[in-house]
Tab-separated table of C-alpha atoms in Angstrom:
chain	number	residue	atom	x	y	z
A	1	UNK	CA	244.452	199.883	-0.336
A	2	UNK	CA	246.631	201.673	-2.884
A	3	UNK	CA	247.847	205.218	-2.832
A	4	UNK	CA	245.406	207.908	-1.794
A	5	UNK	CA	243.600	209.612	-4.621
A	6	UNK	CA	242.112	213.005	-3.777
A	7	UNK	CA	238.377	212.755	-3.540
A	8	UNK	CA	237.833	215.431	-6.162
A	9	UNK	CA	239.740	213.416	-8.728
A	10	UNK	CA	237.940	210.149	-8.177
A	11	UNK	CA	236.363	208.929	-11.345
A	12	UNK	CA	232.723	208.512	-10.510
A	13	UNK	CA	230.077	207.360	-12.905
A	14	UNK	CA	226.435	208.152	-12.339
A	15	UNK	CA	224.208	205.162	-11.657
A	16	UNK	CA	223.368	203.559	-14.968
A	17	UNK	CA	219.909	203.382	-16.476
A	18	UNK	CA	220.405	199.976	-18.055
A	19	UNK	CA	222.002	196.695	-17.083
A	20	UNK	CA	224.721	197.031	-19.711
A	21	UNK	CA	226.501	200.352	-20.097
A	22	UNK	CA	229.263	200.929	-22.593
A	23	UNK	CA	231.128	204.193	-22.067
A	24	UNK	CA	234.075	203.000	-24.101
A	25	UNK	CA	232.023	202.366	-27.219
A	26	UNK	CA	233.516	198.950	-27.923
A	27	UNK	CA	230.344	196.895	-27.862
A	28	UNK	CA	228.076	196.718	-30.867
A	29	UNK	CA	224.506	197.878	-30.322
A	30	UNK	CA	223.238	194.386	-31.056
A	31	UNK	CA	225.373	192.712	-28.403
A	32	UNK	CA	224.684	195.424	-25.874
A	33	UNK	CA	220.924	195.235	-26.304
A	34	UNK	CA	220.886	191.460	-26.283
A	35	UNK	CA	222.859	191.253	-23.053
A	36	UNK	CA	220.830	194.051	-21.540
A	37	UNK	CA	217.565	192.266	-22.269
A	38	UNK	CA	219.001	189.033	-20.893
A	39	UNK	CA	220.093	190.628	-17.634
A	40	UNK	CA	216.826	192.482	-17.285
A	41	UNK	CA	214.822	189.289	-17.581
A	42	UNK	CA	217.257	187.588	-15.216
A	43	UNK	CA	216.536	190.190	-12.596
A	44	UNK	CA	212.831	189.909	-13.165
A	45	UNK	CA	212.957	186.162	-12.713
A	46	UNK	CA	215.395	185.836	-9.831
A	47	UNK	CA	215.590	189.269	-8.232
A	48	UNK	CA	219.382	189.292	-8.539
A	49	UNK	CA	220.903	192.330	-10.194
A	50	UNK	CA	223.779	191.668	-12.554
A	51	UNK	CA	225.398	194.680	-14.127
A	52	UNK	CA	227.959	195.241	-16.851
A	53	UNK	CA	229.962	198.424	-17.217
A	54	UNK	CA	232.566	198.953	-19.889
A	55	UNK	CA	234.721	202.029	-19.559
A	56	UNK	CA	238.102	203.295	-20.628
A	57	UNK	CA	239.958	203.783	-17.365
A	58	UNK	CA	239.408	204.264	-13.647
A	59	UNK	CA	241.425	207.456	-13.699
A	60	UNK	CA	244.349	206.056	-11.744
A	61	UNK	CA	242.424	204.510	-8.906
A	62	UNK	CA	243.086	200.810	-8.288
A	63	UNK	CA	240.294	198.867	-9.919
A	64	UNK	CA	239.429	197.070	-6.678
A	65	UNK	CA	238.807	200.349	-4.875
A	66	UNK	CA	236.866	201.794	-7.791
A	67	UNK	CA	234.733	198.690	-8.014
A	68	UNK	CA	233.955	198.541	-4.288
A	69	UNK	CA	233.025	202.215	-4.189
A	70	UNK	CA	230.970	202.146	-7.370
A	71	UNK	CA	229.163	198.971	-6.378
A	72	UNK	CA	228.071	200.644	-3.173
A	73	UNK	CA	227.120	203.909	-4.898
A	74	UNK	CA	225.024	202.100	-7.480
A	75	UNK	CA	223.416	199.967	-4.781
A	76	UNK	CA	223.530	196.832	-6.883
A	77	UNK	CA	221.420	194.060	-5.440
A	78	UNK	CA	218.599	194.088	-2.922
A	79	UNK	CA	218.993	195.632	0.490
A	80	UNK	CA	219.570	192.973	3.103
A	81	UNK	CA	220.001	190.242	0.511
A	82	UNK	CA	222.986	191.923	-1.186
A	83	UNK	CA	222.349	189.715	-4.193
A	84	UNK	CA	224.069	191.768	-6.840
A	85	UNK	CA	227.121	191.266	-9.001
A	86	UNK	CA	228.901	193.404	-11.540
A	87	UNK	CA	231.365	193.029	-14.358
A	88	UNK	CA	233.561	196.089	-14.794
A	89	UNK	CA	235.805	196.235	-17.853
A	90	UNK	CA	238.315	198.999	-18.546
A	91	UNK	CA	239.686	198.763	-22.053
A	92	UNK	CA	242.479	201.329	-21.819
A	93	UNK	CA	243.623	200.203	-18.388
A	94	UNK	CA	243.418	196.582	-19.660
A	95	UNK	CA	241.832	195.442	-16.433
A	96	UNK	CA	238.543	193.903	-15.527
A	97	UNK	CA	236.907	193.062	-12.256
A	98	UNK	CA	233.978	190.954	-11.205
A	99	UNK	CA	232.578	192.383	-7.989
A	100	UNK	CA	230.189	190.169	-6.066
A	101	UNK	CA	227.727	191.219	-3.385
A	102	UNK	CA	227.743	189.616	0.053
A	103	UNK	CA	224.741	187.499	-0.750
A	104	UNK	CA	226.171	185.862	-3.853
A	105	UNK	CA	229.677	185.213	-2.551
A	106	UNK	CA	228.958	181.587	-1.850
A	107	UNK	CA	227.725	180.925	-5.374
A	108	UNK	CA	229.894	183.192	-7.495
A	109	UNK	CA	233.073	182.474	-5.573
A	110	UNK	CA	236.387	184.251	-5.957
A	111	UNK	CA	237.839	181.195	-7.643
A	112	UNK	CA	234.967	181.051	-10.139
A	113	UNK	CA	235.145	184.779	-10.837
A	114	UNK	CA	238.854	184.515	-11.401
A	115	UNK	CA	238.371	181.592	-13.727
A	116	UNK	CA	235.659	183.377	-15.695
A	117	UNK	CA	237.927	186.341	-16.249
A	118	UNK	CA	240.951	184.221	-17.069
A	119	UNK	CA	239.203	181.784	-19.384
A	120	UNK	CA	236.318	183.697	-20.933
A	121	UNK	CA	237.063	187.387	-20.852
A	122	UNK	CA	240.794	187.940	-21.055
A	123	UNK	CA	241.717	185.740	-24.021
A	124	UNK	CA	239.119	187.449	-26.202
A	125	UNK	CA	239.939	190.930	-24.953
A	126	UNK	CA	243.603	190.330	-25.682
A	127	UNK	CA	242.602	189.093	-29.134
A	128	UNK	CA	240.609	192.251	-29.815
A	129	UNK	CA	237.101	190.815	-29.523
A	130	UNK	CA	235.411	192.755	-26.713
A	131	UNK	CA	231.926	191.683	-27.759
A	132	UNK	CA	232.782	188.006	-27.513
A	133	UNK	CA	234.676	188.619	-24.307
A	134	UNK	CA	231.864	190.403	-22.494
A	135	UNK	CA	229.155	188.093	-23.829
A	136	UNK	CA	231.156	185.029	-22.818
A	137	UNK	CA	231.809	186.406	-19.352
A	138	UNK	CA	228.140	187.261	-18.819
A	139	UNK	CA	227.120	183.777	-19.940
A	140	UNK	CA	229.549	182.232	-17.517
A	141	UNK	CA	228.464	184.461	-14.644
A	142	UNK	CA	224.822	183.624	-15.223
A	143	UNK	CA	225.648	179.949	-15.435
A	144	UNK	CA	227.524	180.144	-12.136
A	145	UNK	CA	224.593	181.897	-10.525
A	146	UNK	CA	222.283	179.229	-11.869
A	147	UNK	CA	220.483	181.794	-13.925
A	148	UNK	CA	220.525	180.512	-17.438
A	149	UNK	CA	216.791	180.859	-17.430
A	150	UNK	CA	216.688	182.716	-14.172
A	151	UNK	CA	215.996	179.847	-11.841
A	152	UNK	CA	218.208	181.142	-9.062
A	153	UNK	CA	216.991	180.040	-5.601
A	154	UNK	CA	214.337	182.443	-4.374
A	155	UNK	CA	214.546	184.102	-1.016
A	156	UNK	CA	212.921	181.857	1.541
A	157	UNK	CA	210.970	183.567	4.286
A	158	UNK	CA	211.733	181.887	7.632
A	159	UNK	CA	208.876	180.000	9.291
A	160	UNK	CA	208.190	182.356	12.202
A	161	UNK	CA	207.951	185.244	9.808
A	162	UNK	CA	205.470	183.366	7.616
A	163	UNK	CA	202.972	183.088	10.456
A	164	UNK	CA	203.448	186.732	11.298
A	165	UNK	CA	203.004	187.553	7.639
A	166	UNK	CA	199.532	185.960	7.613
A	167	UNK	CA	198.488	187.806	10.725
A	168	UNK	CA	199.749	191.062	9.269
A	169	UNK	CA	197.853	190.452	6.042
A	170	UNK	CA	194.679	189.591	7.942
A	171	UNK	CA	194.930	192.725	10.060
A	172	UNK	CA	195.590	194.810	6.977
A	173	UNK	CA	192.585	193.403	5.150
A	174	UNK	CA	190.274	193.933	8.136
A	175	UNK	CA	191.541	197.472	8.553
A	176	UNK	CA	190.930	198.161	4.895
A	177	UNK	CA	187.408	196.741	5.084
A	178	UNK	CA	186.694	198.893	8.118
A	179	UNK	CA	188.008	201.888	6.239
A	180	UNK	CA	185.884	201.008	3.237
A	181	UNK	CA	182.783	200.999	5.383
A	182	UNK	CA	183.404	204.273	7.168
A	183	UNK	CA	185.244	206.233	4.516
A	184	UNK	CA	184.622	204.543	1.161
A	185	UNK	CA	186.100	207.355	-0.889
A	186	UNK	CA	189.360	207.302	1.026
A	187	UNK	CA	189.569	203.535	0.646
A	188	UNK	CA	188.972	203.839	-3.092
A	189	UNK	CA	191.624	206.520	-3.357
A	190	UNK	CA	194.179	204.371	-1.510
A	191	UNK	CA	193.368	201.415	-3.730
A	192	UNK	CA	193.898	203.441	-6.881
A	193	UNK	CA	197.064	204.981	-5.534
A	194	UNK	CA	198.631	201.633	-4.754
A	195	UNK	CA	197.755	199.942	-7.993
A	196	UNK	CA	198.586	203.098	-9.925
A	197	UNK	CA	202.026	203.214	-8.357
A	198	UNK	CA	202.736	199.673	-9.497
A	199	UNK	CA	201.569	200.486	-12.988
A	200	UNK	CA	203.623	203.645	-13.185
A	201	UNK	CA	206.819	201.782	-12.350
A	202	UNK	CA	206.212	199.408	-15.215
A	203	UNK	CA	205.433	202.267	-17.535
A	204	UNK	CA	208.881	203.795	-16.917
A	205	UNK	CA	210.314	201.177	-19.223
A	206	UNK	CA	211.653	199.230	-16.281
A	207	UNK	CA	215.179	200.657	-16.281
A	208	UNK	CA	217.785	199.559	-13.806
A	209	UNK	CA	217.637	201.063	-10.362
A	210	UNK	CA	219.762	199.960	-7.459
A	211	UNK	CA	218.019	198.395	-4.490
A	212	UNK	CA	220.513	199.036	-1.747
A	213	UNK	CA	222.804	196.029	-2.066
A	214	UNK	CA	226.423	196.034	-0.939
A	215	UNK	CA	229.584	194.121	-1.651
A	216	UNK	CA	232.393	193.250	0.735
A	217	UNK	CA	235.170	193.241	-1.811
A	218	UNK	CA	234.526	189.714	-3.063
A	219	UNK	CA	235.238	188.778	-6.645
A	220	UNK	CA	238.325	188.758	-8.806
A	221	UNK	CA	240.479	191.014	-10.931
A	222	UNK	CA	242.025	190.141	-14.246
A	223	UNK	CA	244.475	191.930	-16.482
A	224	UNK	CA	245.649	191.440	-20.018
B	1	UNK	CA	194.805	237.503	75.604
B	2	UNK	CA	195.390	239.644	72.547
B	3	UNK	CA	192.369	240.655	70.513
B	4	UNK	CA	191.870	238.919	67.235
B	5	UNK	CA	193.038	241.036	64.314
B	6	UNK	CA	193.219	239.945	60.688
B	7	UNK	CA	197.004	240.130	60.624
B	8	UNK	CA	197.484	237.813	63.556
B	9	UNK	CA	196.839	234.108	63.277
B	10	UNK	CA	193.361	232.832	64.020
B	11	UNK	CA	194.792	230.090	66.171
B	12	UNK	CA	197.000	230.506	69.213
B	13	UNK	CA	200.789	230.658	69.368
B	14	UNK	CA	202.576	227.299	69.335
B	15	UNK	CA	200.382	225.838	66.599
B	16	UNK	CA	201.514	225.259	63.029
B	17	UNK	CA	201.503	228.198	60.704
B	18	UNK	CA	200.239	227.559	57.190
B	19	UNK	CA	201.987	229.511	54.379
B	20	UNK	CA	199.607	232.017	52.993
B	21	UNK	CA	200.860	231.479	49.383
B	22	UNK	CA	201.859	228.165	47.746
B	23	UNK	CA	203.934	229.672	44.911
B	24	UNK	CA	206.548	231.602	46.750
B	25	UNK	CA	210.055	232.514	45.559
B	26	UNK	CA	211.396	229.332	47.175
B	27	UNK	CA	209.187	226.973	45.215
B	28	UNK	CA	209.869	228.885	42.033
B	29	UNK	CA	213.579	228.244	42.387
B	30	UNK	CA	212.970	224.602	43.207
B	31	UNK	CA	210.820	224.263	40.092
B	32	UNK	CA	213.529	225.774	37.888
B	33	UNK	CA	216.212	223.551	39.331
B	34	UNK	CA	214.000	220.493	38.961
B	35	UNK	CA	213.284	221.467	35.361
B	36	UNK	CA	216.986	221.869	34.614
B	37	UNK	CA	217.731	218.498	36.187
B	38	UNK	CA	215.084	216.832	34.070
B	39	UNK	CA	216.362	218.520	30.903
B	40	UNK	CA	219.956	217.552	31.647
B	41	UNK	CA	218.812	214.039	32.358
B	42	UNK	CA	217.099	213.874	29.005
B	43	UNK	CA	220.131	215.366	27.306
B	44	UNK	CA	222.540	212.926	28.911
B	45	UNK	CA	220.277	210.032	28.004
B	46	UNK	CA	220.069	211.088	24.372
B	47	UNK	CA	223.851	211.551	24.078
B	48	UNK	CA	224.403	208.240	25.814
B	49	UNK	CA	222.103	206.489	23.369
B	50	UNK	CA	223.844	208.090	20.399
B	51	UNK	CA	227.201	206.896	21.665
B	52	UNK	CA	225.831	203.421	22.253
B	53	UNK	CA	224.435	203.294	18.734
B	54	UNK	CA	227.707	204.434	17.147
B	55	UNK	CA	229.663	202.058	19.345
B	56	UNK	CA	227.440	199.191	18.211
B	57	UNK	CA	228.168	200.080	14.590
B	58	UNK	CA	231.884	199.885	15.363
B	59	UNK	CA	231.454	196.532	17.125
B	60	UNK	CA	229.540	194.972	14.279
B	61	UNK	CA	232.025	196.287	11.725
B	62	UNK	CA	234.834	194.839	13.853
B	63	UNK	CA	233.136	191.465	13.648
B	64	UNK	CA	233.333	191.755	9.868
B	65	UNK	CA	237.033	192.571	10.084
B	66	UNK	CA	237.752	189.537	12.255
B	67	UNK	CA	235.647	187.450	9.901
B	68	UNK	CA	237.760	188.256	6.864
B	69	UNK	CA	241.049	187.909	8.771
B	70	UNK	CA	239.881	184.491	9.948
B	71	UNK	CA	239.060	183.636	6.363
B	72	UNK	CA	242.664	184.366	5.434
B	73	UNK	CA	243.998	182.277	8.310
B	74	UNK	CA	241.785	179.426	7.162
B	75	UNK	CA	243.315	179.505	3.684
B	76	UNK	CA	246.820	178.930	4.980
B	77	UNK	CA	246.795	175.141	5.634
B	78	UNK	CA	245.490	174.412	2.131
B	79	UNK	CA	247.995	176.792	0.587
B	80	UNK	CA	250.883	175.282	2.502
B	81	UNK	CA	249.862	171.738	1.524
B	82	UNK	CA	249.604	172.642	-2.152
B	83	UNK	CA	252.946	174.426	-2.253
B	84	UNK	CA	254.723	171.789	-0.184
B	85	UNK	CA	254.052	169.263	-2.912
B	86	UNK	CA	255.994	171.244	-5.506
B	87	UNK	CA	259.359	169.723	-6.224
B	88	UNK	CA	262.152	171.219	-4.151
B	89	UNK	CA	260.153	174.129	-2.824
B	90	UNK	CA	262.088	176.307	-0.440
B	91	UNK	CA	260.994	175.244	3.028
B	92	UNK	CA	261.873	178.334	5.011
B	93	UNK	CA	259.197	180.532	3.412
B	94	UNK	CA	256.540	177.937	4.174
B	95	UNK	CA	257.737	177.704	7.743
B	96	UNK	CA	257.520	181.469	8.086
B	97	UNK	CA	253.898	181.412	6.985
B	98	UNK	CA	252.944	178.603	9.329
B	99	UNK	CA	254.620	180.311	12.254
B	100	UNK	CA	253.066	183.692	11.492
B	101	UNK	CA	249.661	182.074	11.366
B	102	UNK	CA	250.193	180.365	14.704
B	103	UNK	CA	251.193	183.668	16.261
B	104	UNK	CA	247.946	185.337	15.282
B	105	UNK	CA	245.885	185.402	18.469
B	106	UNK	CA	242.339	184.108	18.787
B	107	UNK	CA	239.635	186.559	17.685
B	108	UNK	CA	239.011	189.345	20.159
B	109	UNK	CA	235.245	189.034	19.900
B	110	UNK	CA	234.834	192.748	20.527
B	111	UNK	CA	236.466	195.828	19.075
B	112	UNK	CA	239.850	196.749	20.589
B	113	UNK	CA	239.357	198.949	23.617
B	114	UNK	CA	242.416	201.081	23.064
B	115	UNK	CA	244.289	202.242	19.975
B	116	UNK	CA	247.320	200.315	21.286
B	117	UNK	CA	245.362	197.087	21.365
B	118	UNK	CA	244.319	197.621	17.772
B	119	UNK	CA	247.927	198.352	16.790
B	120	UNK	CA	249.051	195.062	18.334
B	121	UNK	CA	246.284	193.199	16.528
B	122	UNK	CA	247.189	194.845	13.243
B	123	UNK	CA	250.894	194.073	13.711
B	124	UNK	CA	250.185	190.367	14.239
B	125	UNK	CA	247.981	190.174	11.188
B	126	UNK	CA	250.491	192.066	9.091
B	127	UNK	CA	253.158	189.534	9.970
B	128	UNK	CA	251.002	186.864	8.419
B	129	UNK	CA	250.222	189.141	5.497
B	130	UNK	CA	253.868	189.784	4.666
B	131	UNK	CA	254.798	186.131	5.093
B	132	UNK	CA	252.086	185.239	2.583
B	133	UNK	CA	253.239	187.966	0.209
B	134	UNK	CA	256.783	186.608	0.354
B	135	UNK	CA	255.526	183.097	-0.271
B	136	UNK	CA	253.658	184.190	-3.376
B	137	UNK	CA	256.754	185.974	-4.649
B	138	UNK	CA	258.793	182.792	-4.228
B	139	UNK	CA	256.121	180.812	-6.082
B	140	UNK	CA	256.751	183.013	-9.129
B	141	UNK	CA	259.897	180.976	-9.622
B	142	UNK	CA	257.912	177.741	-9.915
B	143	UNK	CA	255.891	178.061	-13.127
B	144	UNK	CA	254.647	174.462	-13.084
B	145	UNK	CA	253.146	175.010	-9.654
B	146	UNK	CA	251.694	178.355	-10.661
B	147	UNK	CA	249.979	176.829	-13.671
B	148	UNK	CA	248.046	174.172	-11.774
B	149	UNK	CA	244.326	174.779	-11.474
B	150	UNK	CA	244.417	174.053	-7.767
B	151	UNK	CA	247.030	176.666	-7.119
B	152	UNK	CA	245.271	179.206	-9.292
B	153	UNK	CA	242.103	178.776	-7.298
B	154	UNK	CA	244.016	179.245	-4.062
B	155	UNK	CA	245.701	182.297	-5.467
B	156	UNK	CA	242.384	183.854	-6.440
B	157	UNK	CA	240.974	183.028	-3.020
B	158	UNK	CA	243.915	184.695	-1.367
B	159	UNK	CA	243.619	187.790	-3.545
B	160	UNK	CA	239.904	187.916	-2.862
B	161	UNK	CA	240.495	187.654	0.866
B	162	UNK	CA	243.109	190.385	0.845
B	163	UNK	CA	240.668	192.623	-0.971
B	164	UNK	CA	237.922	191.830	1.506
B	165	UNK	CA	240.318	192.654	4.342
B	166	UNK	CA	241.064	196.004	2.760
B	167	UNK	CA	237.373	196.811	2.332
B	168	UNK	CA	236.333	195.811	5.833
B	169	UNK	CA	239.249	197.666	7.411
B	170	UNK	CA	238.255	200.784	5.502
B	171	UNK	CA	234.674	200.432	6.701
B	172	UNK	CA	235.885	199.908	10.242
B	173	UNK	CA	237.880	203.123	10.047
B	174	UNK	CA	234.778	204.924	8.839
B	175	UNK	CA	232.705	203.590	11.723
B	176	UNK	CA	235.458	204.462	14.206
B	177	UNK	CA	235.692	207.962	12.751
B	178	UNK	CA	231.932	208.446	13.143
B	179	UNK	CA	232.135	207.340	16.725
B	180	UNK	CA	235.181	209.431	17.558
B	181	UNK	CA	233.943	212.635	15.998
B	182	UNK	CA	230.676	212.427	17.929
B	183	UNK	CA	232.397	211.371	21.102
B	184	UNK	CA	234.917	214.186	20.967
B	185	UNK	CA	232.499	216.946	20.105
B	186	UNK	CA	231.299	219.271	22.829
B	187	UNK	CA	229.179	218.669	24.920
B	188	UNK	CA	228.959	214.968	24.107
B	189	UNK	CA	232.502	214.496	25.328
B	190	UNK	CA	231.329	215.456	28.805
B	191	UNK	CA	228.744	212.715	28.733
B	192	UNK	CA	231.295	210.233	27.419
B	193	UNK	CA	233.645	211.145	30.241
B	194	UNK	CA	230.922	210.438	32.768
B	195	UNK	CA	230.999	206.768	31.896
B	196	UNK	CA	234.674	206.116	32.307
B	197	UNK	CA	236.292	203.742	29.811
B	198	UNK	CA	233.100	202.619	28.199
B	199	UNK	CA	233.285	205.278	25.519
B	200	UNK	CA	237.014	205.469	25.083
B	201	UNK	CA	238.306	206.722	21.764
B	202	UNK	CA	238.579	204.091	19.074
B	203	UNK	CA	241.801	203.397	17.237
B	204	UNK	CA	242.167	203.172	13.460
B	205	UNK	CA	243.876	200.745	11.137
B	206	UNK	CA	246.962	202.532	9.945
B	207	UNK	CA	248.310	202.590	6.423
B	208	UNK	CA	248.259	199.705	4.047
B	209	UNK	CA	249.119	196.161	4.910
B	210	UNK	CA	252.003	194.455	3.242
B	211	UNK	CA	249.380	192.379	1.535
B	212	UNK	CA	249.742	190.103	-1.418
B	213	UNK	CA	249.248	192.007	-4.639
B	214	UNK	CA	249.383	189.933	-7.804
B	215	UNK	CA	252.125	191.079	-10.170
B	216	UNK	CA	250.755	193.094	-13.068
B	217	UNK	CA	251.626	191.099	-16.139
B	218	UNK	CA	251.980	193.222	-19.246
B	219	UNK	CA	251.827	191.582	-22.647
C-alpha cells in the first residue's frame, strides 16, 4: 500500500466541525456555506453523512491510504450502518478521492465514483474552477445516493426486532410508571434529563460529529 | 481395665478416634492448594477467553480479505471478454490472466493456520495480481479500448478492488498482531501452549502486492 511513511509525519487533520471544510482556501464562502447547508439537511433527512474536505496535499502519503485512515478517524457514517461517504480534494497534489463507507458501496459504486470524478470534478479543477468542480461533484454524489431531497432509503428494522422493540418499549413505560409512583422526584428528574439532553444537542448548532462509520477502501481516485 | 482419665479416650481401644480439632495444619494446606487451583483455573479460563476473542477477530477479518479477493476474481471474466473484443489484442497476456485466476484455490473459509499457509495463499493471489497489472499495462497501447465507457468502468472497479484488498489486508495484519502480541506475552503464552495448535501464531501479509496502480497522468 505505498511506501511506509513514519507515523509522526502522517498528515492528520482533526475531525471537522462542518460538512464542508476548506483548508486550501479555494472555495468561496457562498459555495462552502451552501454545500454545507445542503449536506447538513441531507444527513438530517436520510441519516447518511456526506463530507467534503479540500486541502493542499496529503504530505506524501498516497491519497488512498490517507483517505482510508482519515475516514476511519473521523468516523463518517453511522456505526453498524457505515453509511458515510467523503469527497477529498487536494489542490496542490492535483488528486481527489471519493471514499465510500461499507454501507453505501452498492449505491455509490466504484464505477460511479470514478465517473463523477472524471466527468464532474476533474475537468473543472483542471480549468481552474474549484467551486464548480466541488459543487458539481457533490450534486452528482447526492444524485447517486438518491438524496436530491434526502429521500435515501431508511434503515429498515427486521421483523423479529420490531416485536422485541414493542416489548422493550412496554417494559420501559411500565418501569417508568412504577418509578413515578414510588419516587416521583427521581422520575421527573430523569424525564428532564432526557429531554434536556436532546435539546442541548440541537442548541450546539448541530455541527458534524462522526457516528462510528467505517469504509473498506471503496470509491475512486482521480488526478488532473 | 485402665481407669478413665481425661487424656485417654472415653471409648475403648479399637474404636474410631475422632480428631479433636477440625482445622489442623493438614486441612490448612489443603485449603491453600484448593484455593490456588481455583485461582489458576479462573486465570486460565480468562486467558483462554481472551485468546478466543482475539482469534475470532482474526477469523472475521480473514473473511473480509477472502471477500475482496473473490471480488477481484469475479471481475476477471468480464475484463477478459471486454479486452478480447479489441482488434488484434495480444492473446498471451489474456491467457496469463485466465490461467492465474484458475490457479487461485477455493476460499479457505478460515484464517490460515500457519504463516506458511498464508504465504502460499498470498503467492497465488499475487500471481493473479501481477497478471492483471501486466494486462492493464498492455491496454495502455490500445487507446480506443481504453476510451470506451465499458472499459473505464471495469478499470475503476479493478482499481477499487485493489484498494479494498490493500485495506483489508492491512486490517488483517492489525488483527493478527493483536492476537500474536497477547498470545506471546507471559504468562498467556503458557495457556496458549496448553491447547496445542489451536492458538498457533498467526502469519502476516508481507509487503505490497504487485497490484494494478493506474499510471499517474500529468498534464
